[in-house]
């Protein structure tokens, strides 16, 4: 079973700061997902990546397959970015399908 | 622009009662999933359906049954609810099973007394 570890668990920052959230996993994967869970509970898919880097607006996701590590960056952070950010992986090589999720990083951006 | 719709949003049950959580998607997705989310833990897969007519167990299937009624609908049934099943349940769908973004419903908050 793949183990997914996120750091930090909690992060409080000031508006405008550059934010980095990290995700490490233990075995080979076919894809890694970054999700955002709003304070109201809804979950939105931000990125799915298997190599390199993806960018969407102020959000950037990178992955290093050799290091088994991914980062989610938020530039020019804003209070509306306050949410729980969740990393999830799909393990390569078959087995029961579905994602293995990290416990999430609770981000608060203060004005 | 509904996406994935879950009903009900909240439910309180007594131990031993049964209920069905409903999920429907309007994106013509082939694959659907049921997850549970508990405090201090990541989301965990209960059951999934790769395509219409198929269902498979996930990580935590005990105490649950599912039905893929048609391509749109995937229901989760608790036959005899237990307090350990108190959780927030999320339904999700994706175009195909592997390496596709998943679209989530808003969740069902279920309390078992």
PDB file of N, CA, C and O in Angstrom, chain B residues 62-107:
ATOM      1  N   UNK B  62     -16.232  -3.167   4.218  1.00  0.00           N
ATOM      2  CA  UNK B  62     -17.069  -3.914   5.155  1.00  0.00           C
ATOM      3  C   UNK B  62     -18.205  -3.063   5.710  1.00  0.00           C
ATOM      4  O   UNK B  62     -17.995  -1.939   6.170  1.00  0.00           O
ATOM      5  N   UNK B  63     -19.411  -3.622   5.680  1.00  0.00           N
ATOM      6  CA  UNK B  63     -20.574  -2.923   6.192  1.00  0.00           C
ATOM      7  C   UNK B  63     -21.334  -2.135   5.135  1.00  0.00           C
ATOM      8  O   UNK B  63     -22.353  -1.509   5.455  1.00  0.00           O
ATOM      9  N   UNK B  64     -20.856  -2.182   3.909  1.00  0.00           N
ATOM     10  CA  UNK B  64     -21.468  -1.416   2.814  1.00  0.00           C
ATOM     11  C   UNK B  64     -21.771  -2.314   1.624  1.00  0.00           C
ATOM     12  O   UNK B  64     -21.102  -3.317   1.408  1.00  0.00           O
ATOM     13  N   UNK B  65     -22.764  -1.908   0.856  1.00  0.00           N
ATOM     14  CA  UNK B  65     -23.022  -2.488  -0.456  1.00  0.00           C
ATOM     15  C   UNK B  65     -23.258  -1.353  -1.442  1.00  0.00           C
ATOM     16  O   UNK B  65     -23.641  -0.250  -1.039  1.00  0.00           O
ATOM     17  N   UNK B  66     -23.023  -1.629  -2.709  1.00  0.00           N
ATOM     18  CA  UNK B  66     -23.218  -0.604  -3.732  1.00  0.00           C
ATOM     19  C   UNK B  66     -24.016  -1.179  -4.887  1.00  0.00           C
ATOM     20  O   UNK B  66     -24.075  -2.399  -5.089  1.00  0.00           O
ATOM     21  N   UNK B  67     -24.615  -0.259  -5.638  1.00  0.00           N
ATOM     22  CA  UNK B  67     -25.314  -0.624  -6.875  1.00  0.00           C
ATOM     23  C   UNK B  67     -25.007   0.425  -7.924  1.00  0.00           C
ATOM     24  O   UNK B  67     -25.189   1.622  -7.672  1.00  0.00           O
ATOM     25  N   UNK B  68     -24.532  -0.043  -9.072  1.00  0.00           N
ATOM     26  CA  UNK B  68     -24.387   0.876 -10.213  1.00  0.00           C
ATOM     27  C   UNK B  68     -25.662   0.707 -11.024  1.00  0.00           C
ATOM     28  O   UNK B  68     -25.798  -0.196 -11.838  1.00  0.00           O
ATOM     29  N   UNK B  69     -26.611   1.574 -10.772  1.00  0.00           N
ATOM     30  CA  UNK B  69     -27.961   1.431 -11.300  1.00  0.00           C
ATOM     31  C   UNK B  69     -27.989   1.620 -12.811  1.00  0.00           C
ATOM     32  O   UNK B  69     -28.744   0.967 -13.532  1.00  0.00           O
ATOM     33  N   UNK B  70     -27.203   2.531 -13.282  1.00  0.00           N
ATOM     34  CA  UNK B  70     -27.049   2.820 -14.711  1.00  0.00           C
ATOM     35  C   UNK B  70     -25.776   3.654 -14.835  1.00  0.00           C
ATOM     36  O   UNK B  70     -25.039   3.805 -13.841  1.00  0.00           O
ATOM     37  N   UNK B  71     -25.515   4.204 -15.988  1.00  0.00           N
ATOM     38  CA  UNK B  71     -24.258   4.939 -16.147  1.00  0.00           C
ATOM     39  C   UNK B  71     -24.205   6.163 -15.242  1.00  0.00           C
ATOM     40  O   UNK B  71     -23.157   6.563 -14.771  1.00  0.00           O
ATOM     41  N   UNK B  72     -25.354   6.768 -14.958  1.00  0.00           N
ATOM     42  CA  UNK B  72     -25.397   8.004 -14.199  1.00  0.00           C
ATOM     43  C   UNK B  72     -25.340   7.801 -12.693  1.00  0.00           C
ATOM     44  O   UNK B  72     -24.840   8.665 -11.973  1.00  0.00           O
ATOM     45  N   UNK B  73     -25.883   6.688 -12.203  1.00  0.00           N
ATOM     46  CA  UNK B  73     -26.166   6.589 -10.775  1.00  0.00           C
ATOM     47  C   UNK B  73     -25.386   5.466 -10.097  1.00  0.00           C
ATOM     48  O   UNK B  73     -25.286   4.344 -10.614  1.00  0.00           O
ATOM     49  N   UNK B  74     -24.891   5.782  -8.903  1.00  0.00           N
ATOM     50  CA  UNK B  74     -24.106   4.820  -8.118  1.00  0.00           C
ATOM     51  C   UNK B  74     -24.503   5.027  -6.666  1.00  0.00           C
ATOM     52  O   UNK B  74     -24.196   6.069  -6.081  1.00  0.00           O
ATOM     53  N   UNK B  75     -25.181   4.046  -6.076  1.00  0.00           N
ATOM     54  CA  UNK B  75     -25.683   4.221  -4.718  1.00  0.00           C
ATOM     55  C   UNK B  75     -24.870   3.395  -3.727  1.00  0.00           C
ATOM     56  O   UNK B  75     -24.288   2.359  -4.068  1.00  0.00           O
ATOM     57  N   UNK B  76     -24.863   3.870  -2.493  1.00  0.00           N
ATOM     58  CA  UNK B  76     -24.144   3.213  -1.393  1.00  0.00           C
ATOM     59  C   UNK B  76     -25.147   2.875  -0.306  1.00  0.00           C
ATOM     60  O   UNK B  76     -25.873   3.755   0.156  1.00  0.00           O
ATOM     61  N   UNK B  77     -25.190   1.621   0.114  1.00  0.00           N
ATOM     62  CA  UNK B  77     -26.175   1.200   1.114  1.00  0.00           C
ATOM     63  C   UNK B  77     -25.497   0.712   2.378  1.00  0.00           C
ATOM     64  O   UNK B  77     -24.527  -0.062   2.315  1.00  0.00           O
ATOM     65  N   UNK B  78     -26.024   1.201   3.494  1.00  0.00           N
ATOM     66  CA  UNK B  78     -25.651   0.691   4.808  1.00  0.00           C
ATOM     67  C   UNK B  78     -26.800  -0.187   5.273  1.00  0.00           C
ATOM     68  O   UNK B  78     -27.907   0.302   5.494  1.00  0.00           O
ATOM     69  N   UNK B  79     -26.586  -1.479   5.382  1.00  0.00           N
ATOM     70  CA  UNK B  79     -27.672  -2.403   5.726  1.00  0.00           C
ATOM     71  C   UNK B  79     -28.033  -2.324   7.206  1.00  0.00           C
ATOM     72  O   UNK B  79     -29.195  -2.400   7.570  1.00  0.00           O
ATOM     73  N   UNK B  80     -27.040  -2.209   8.064  1.00  0.00           N
ATOM     74  CA  UNK B  80     -27.260  -2.144   9.508  1.00  0.00           C
ATOM     75  C   UNK B  80     -26.218  -1.183  10.063  1.00  0.00           C
ATOM     76  O   UNK B  80     -25.097  -1.578  10.373  1.00  0.00           O
ATOM     77  N   UNK B  81     -26.624   0.077  10.172  1.00  0.00           N
ATOM     78  CA  UNK B  81     -25.658   1.133  10.500  1.00  0.00           C
ATOM     79  C   UNK B  81     -25.038   0.929  11.874  1.00  0.00           C
ATOM     80  O   UNK B  81     -25.711   0.513  12.840  1.00  0.00           O
ATOM     81  N   UNK B  82     -23.732   1.251  11.958  1.00  0.00           N
ATOM     82  CA  UNK B  82     -22.989   1.166  13.214  1.00  0.00           C
ATOM     83  C   UNK B  82     -22.339   2.523  13.490  1.00  0.00           C
ATOM     84  O   UNK B  82     -22.031   3.257  12.547  1.00  0.00           O
ATOM     85  N   UNK B  83     -22.127   2.851  14.764  1.00  0.00           N
ATOM     86  CA  UNK B  83     -21.493   4.145  15.083  1.00  0.00           C
ATOM     87  C   UNK B  83     -20.162   4.359  14.363  1.00  0.00           C
ATOM     88  O   UNK B  83     -19.814   5.501  14.052  1.00  0.00           O
ATOM     89  N   UNK B  84     -19.436   3.280  14.063  1.00  0.00           N
ATOM     90  CA  UNK B  84     -18.146   3.410  13.364  1.00  0.00           C
ATOM     91  C   UNK B  84     -18.319   3.906  11.933  1.00  0.00           C
ATOM     92  O   UNK B  84     -17.331   4.284  11.279  1.00  0.00           O
ATOM     93  N   UNK B  85     -19.541   3.898  11.445  1.00  0.00           N
ATOM     94  CA  UNK B  85     -19.806   4.384  10.092  1.00  0.00           C
ATOM     95  C   UNK B  85     -20.180   5.873  10.069  1.00  0.00           C
ATOM     96  O   UNK B  85     -20.472   6.420   9.005  1.00  0.00           O
ATOM     97  N   UNK B  86     -20.134   6.510  11.235  1.00  0.00           N
ATOM     98  CA  UNK B  86     -20.289   7.962  11.286  1.00  0.00           C
ATOM     99  C   UNK B  86     -19.133   8.590  10.529  1.00  0.00           C
ATOM    100  O   UNK B  86     -17.960   8.344  10.855  1.00  0.00           O
ATOM    101  N   UNK B  87     -19.447   9.373   9.502  1.00  0.00           N
ATOM    102  CA  UNK B  87     -18.398   9.886   8.630  1.00  0.00           C
ATOM    103  C   UNK B  87     -19.016  10.866   7.641  1.00  0.00           C
ATOM    104  O   UNK B  87     -20.226  11.077   7.615  1.00  0.00           O
ATOM    105  N   UNK B  88     -18.153  11.466   6.832  1.00  0.00           N
ATOM    106  CA  UNK B  88     -18.621  12.222   5.681  1.00  0.00           C
ATOM    107  C   UNK B  88     -18.331  11.375   4.454  1.00  0.00           C
ATOM    108  O   UNK B  88     -17.197  10.925   4.255  1.00  0.00           O
ATOM    109  N   UNK B  89     -19.356  11.160   3.648  1.00  0.00           N
ATOM    110  CA  UNK B  89     -19.235  10.292   2.487  1.00  0.00           C
ATOM    111  C   UNK B  89     -19.220  11.132   1.215  1.00  0.00           C
ATOM    112  O   UNK B  89     -20.063  12.007   1.023  1.00  0.00           O
ATOM    113  N   UNK B  90     -18.255  10.853   0.357  1.00  0.00           N
ATOM    114  CA  UNK B  90     -18.133  11.559  -0.908  1.00  0.00           C
ATOM    115  C   UNK B  90     -18.269  10.572  -2.056  1.00  0.00           C
ATOM    116  O   UNK B  90     -17.652   9.507  -2.058  1.00  0.00           O
ATOM    117  N   UNK B  91     -19.054  10.976  -3.029  1.00  0.00           N
ATOM    118  CA  UNK B  91     -19.131  10.280  -4.293  1.00  0.00           C
ATOM    119  C   UNK B  91     -18.288  11.047  -5.306  1.00  0.00           C
ATOM    120  O   UNK B  91     -18.208  12.289  -5.245  1.00  0.00           O
ATOM    121  N   UNK B  92     -17.645  10.342  -6.206  1.00  0.00           N
ATOM    122  CA  UNK B  92     -16.848  10.988  -7.239  1.00  0.00           C
ATOM    123  C   UNK B  92     -17.002  10.233  -8.546  1.00  0.00           C
ATOM    124  O   UNK B  92     -17.426   9.071  -8.564  1.00  0.00           O
ATOM    125  N   UNK B  93     -16.670  10.902  -9.625  1.00  0.00           N
ATOM    126  CA  UNK B  93     -16.705  10.238 -10.930  1.00  0.00           C
ATOM    127  C   UNK B  93     -15.527  10.700 -11.769  1.00  0.00           C
ATOM    128  O   UNK B  93     -14.946  11.776 -11.535  1.00  0.00           O
ATOM    129  N   UNK B  94     -15.160   9.881 -12.736  1.00  0.00           N
ATOM    130  CA  UNK B  94     -14.128  10.249 -13.693  1.00  0.00           C
ATOM    131  C   UNK B  94     -14.460   9.626 -15.034  1.00  0.00           C
ATOM    132  O   UNK B  94     -15.197   8.642 -15.101  1.00  0.00           O
ATOM    133  N   UNK B  95     -13.886  10.208 -16.084  1.00  0.00           N
ATOM    134  CA  UNK B  95     -14.226   9.724 -17.413  1.00  0.00           C
ATOM    135  C   UNK B  95     -13.886   8.242 -17.563  1.00  0.00           C
ATOM    136  O   UNK B  95     -14.676   7.453 -18.068  1.00  0.00           O
ATOM    137  N   UNK B  96     -12.695   7.888 -17.146  1.00  0.00           N
ATOM    138  CA  UNK B  96     -12.268   6.497 -17.139  1.00  0.00           C
ATOM    139  C   UNK B  96     -11.636   6.203 -15.796  1.00  0.00           C
ATOM    140  O   UNK B  96     -11.424   7.095 -14.984  1.00  0.00           O
ATOM    141  N   UNK B  97     -11.299   4.932 -15.576  1.00  0.00           N
ATOM    142  CA  UNK B  97     -10.843   4.517 -14.258  1.00  0.00           C
ATOM    143  C   UNK B  97      -9.471   5.081 -13.930  1.00  0.00           C
ATOM    144  O   UNK B  97      -9.224   5.557 -12.830  1.00  0.00           O
ATOM    145  N   UNK B  98      -8.557   5.035 -14.866  1.00  0.00           N
ATOM    146  CA  UNK B  98      -7.167   5.337 -14.537  1.00  0.00           C
ATOM    147  C   UNK B  98      -6.738   6.715 -15.023  1.00  0.00           C
ATOM    148  O   UNK B  98      -7.041   7.111 -16.130  1.00  0.00           O
ATOM    149  N   UNK B  99      -6.070   7.397 -14.109  1.00  0.00           N
ATOM    150  CA  UNK B  99      -5.354   8.620 -14.464  1.00  0.00           C
ATOM    151  C   UNK B  99      -6.230   9.659 -15.147  1.00  0.00           C
ATOM    152  O   UNK B  99      -5.888  10.215 -16.176  1.00  0.00           O
ATOM    153  N   UNK B 100      -7.374   9.871 -14.536  1.00  0.00           N
ATOM    154  CA  UNK B 100      -8.279  10.920 -14.969  1.00  0.00           C
ATOM    155  C   UNK B 100      -8.643  11.753 -13.744  1.00  0.00           C
ATOM    156  O   UNK B 100      -8.747  11.210 -12.639  1.00  0.00           O
ATOM    157  N   UNK B 101      -8.839  13.052 -13.924  1.00  0.00           N
ATOM    158  CA  UNK B 101      -9.293  13.854 -12.782  1.00  0.00           C
ATOM    159  C   UNK B 101     -10.624  13.328 -12.268  1.00  0.00           C
ATOM    160  O   UNK B 101     -11.468  12.885 -13.050  1.00  0.00           O
ATOM    161  N   UNK B 102     -10.782  13.355 -10.958  1.00  0.00           N
ATOM    162  CA  UNK B 102     -12.050  12.929 -10.366  1.00  0.00           C
ATOM    163  C   UNK B 102     -12.853  14.166  -9.967  1.00  0.00           C
ATOM    164  O   UNK B 102     -12.315  15.136  -9.460  1.00  0.00           O
ATOM    165  N   UNK B 103     -14.148  14.076 -10.199  1.00  0.00           N
ATOM    166  CA  UNK B 103     -15.066  15.152  -9.853  1.00  0.00           C
ATOM    167  C   UNK B 103     -15.890  14.686  -8.664  1.00  0.00           C
ATOM    168  O   UNK B 103     -16.489  13.608  -8.713  1.00  0.00           O
ATOM    169  N   UNK B 104     -15.929  15.496  -7.628  1.00  0.00           N
ATOM    170  CA  UNK B 104     -16.542  15.104  -6.368  1.00  0.00           C
ATOM    171  C   UNK B 104     -17.889  15.768  -6.159  1.00  0.00           C
ATOM    172  O   UNK B 104     -18.107  16.918  -6.557  1.00  0.00           O
ATOM    173  N   UNK B 105     -18.775  15.044  -5.481  1.00  0.00           N
ATOM    174  CA  UNK B 105     -19.989  15.639  -4.973  1.00  0.00           C
ATOM    175  C   UNK B 105     -19.691  16.437  -3.709  1.00  0.00           C
ATOM    176  O   UNK B 105     -18.555  16.467  -3.236  1.00  0.00           O
ATOM    177  N   UNK B 106     -20.719  17.067  -3.164  1.00  0.00           N
ATOM    178  CA  UNK B 106     -20.541  17.924  -1.992  1.00  0.00           C
ATOM    179  C   UNK B 106     -20.479  17.155  -0.681  1.00  0.00           C
ATOM    180  O   UNK B 106     -20.231  17.741   0.369  1.00  0.00           O
ATOM    181  N   UNK B 107     -20.728  15.871  -0.718  1.00  0.00           N
ATOM    182  CA  UNK B 107     -20.625  15.058   0.483  1.00  0.00           C
ATOM    183  C   UNK B 107     -21.941  14.872   1.201  1.00  0.00           C
ATOM    184  O   UNK B 107     -22.862  15.687   1.093  1.00  0.00           O
TER     185      UNK B 107
END
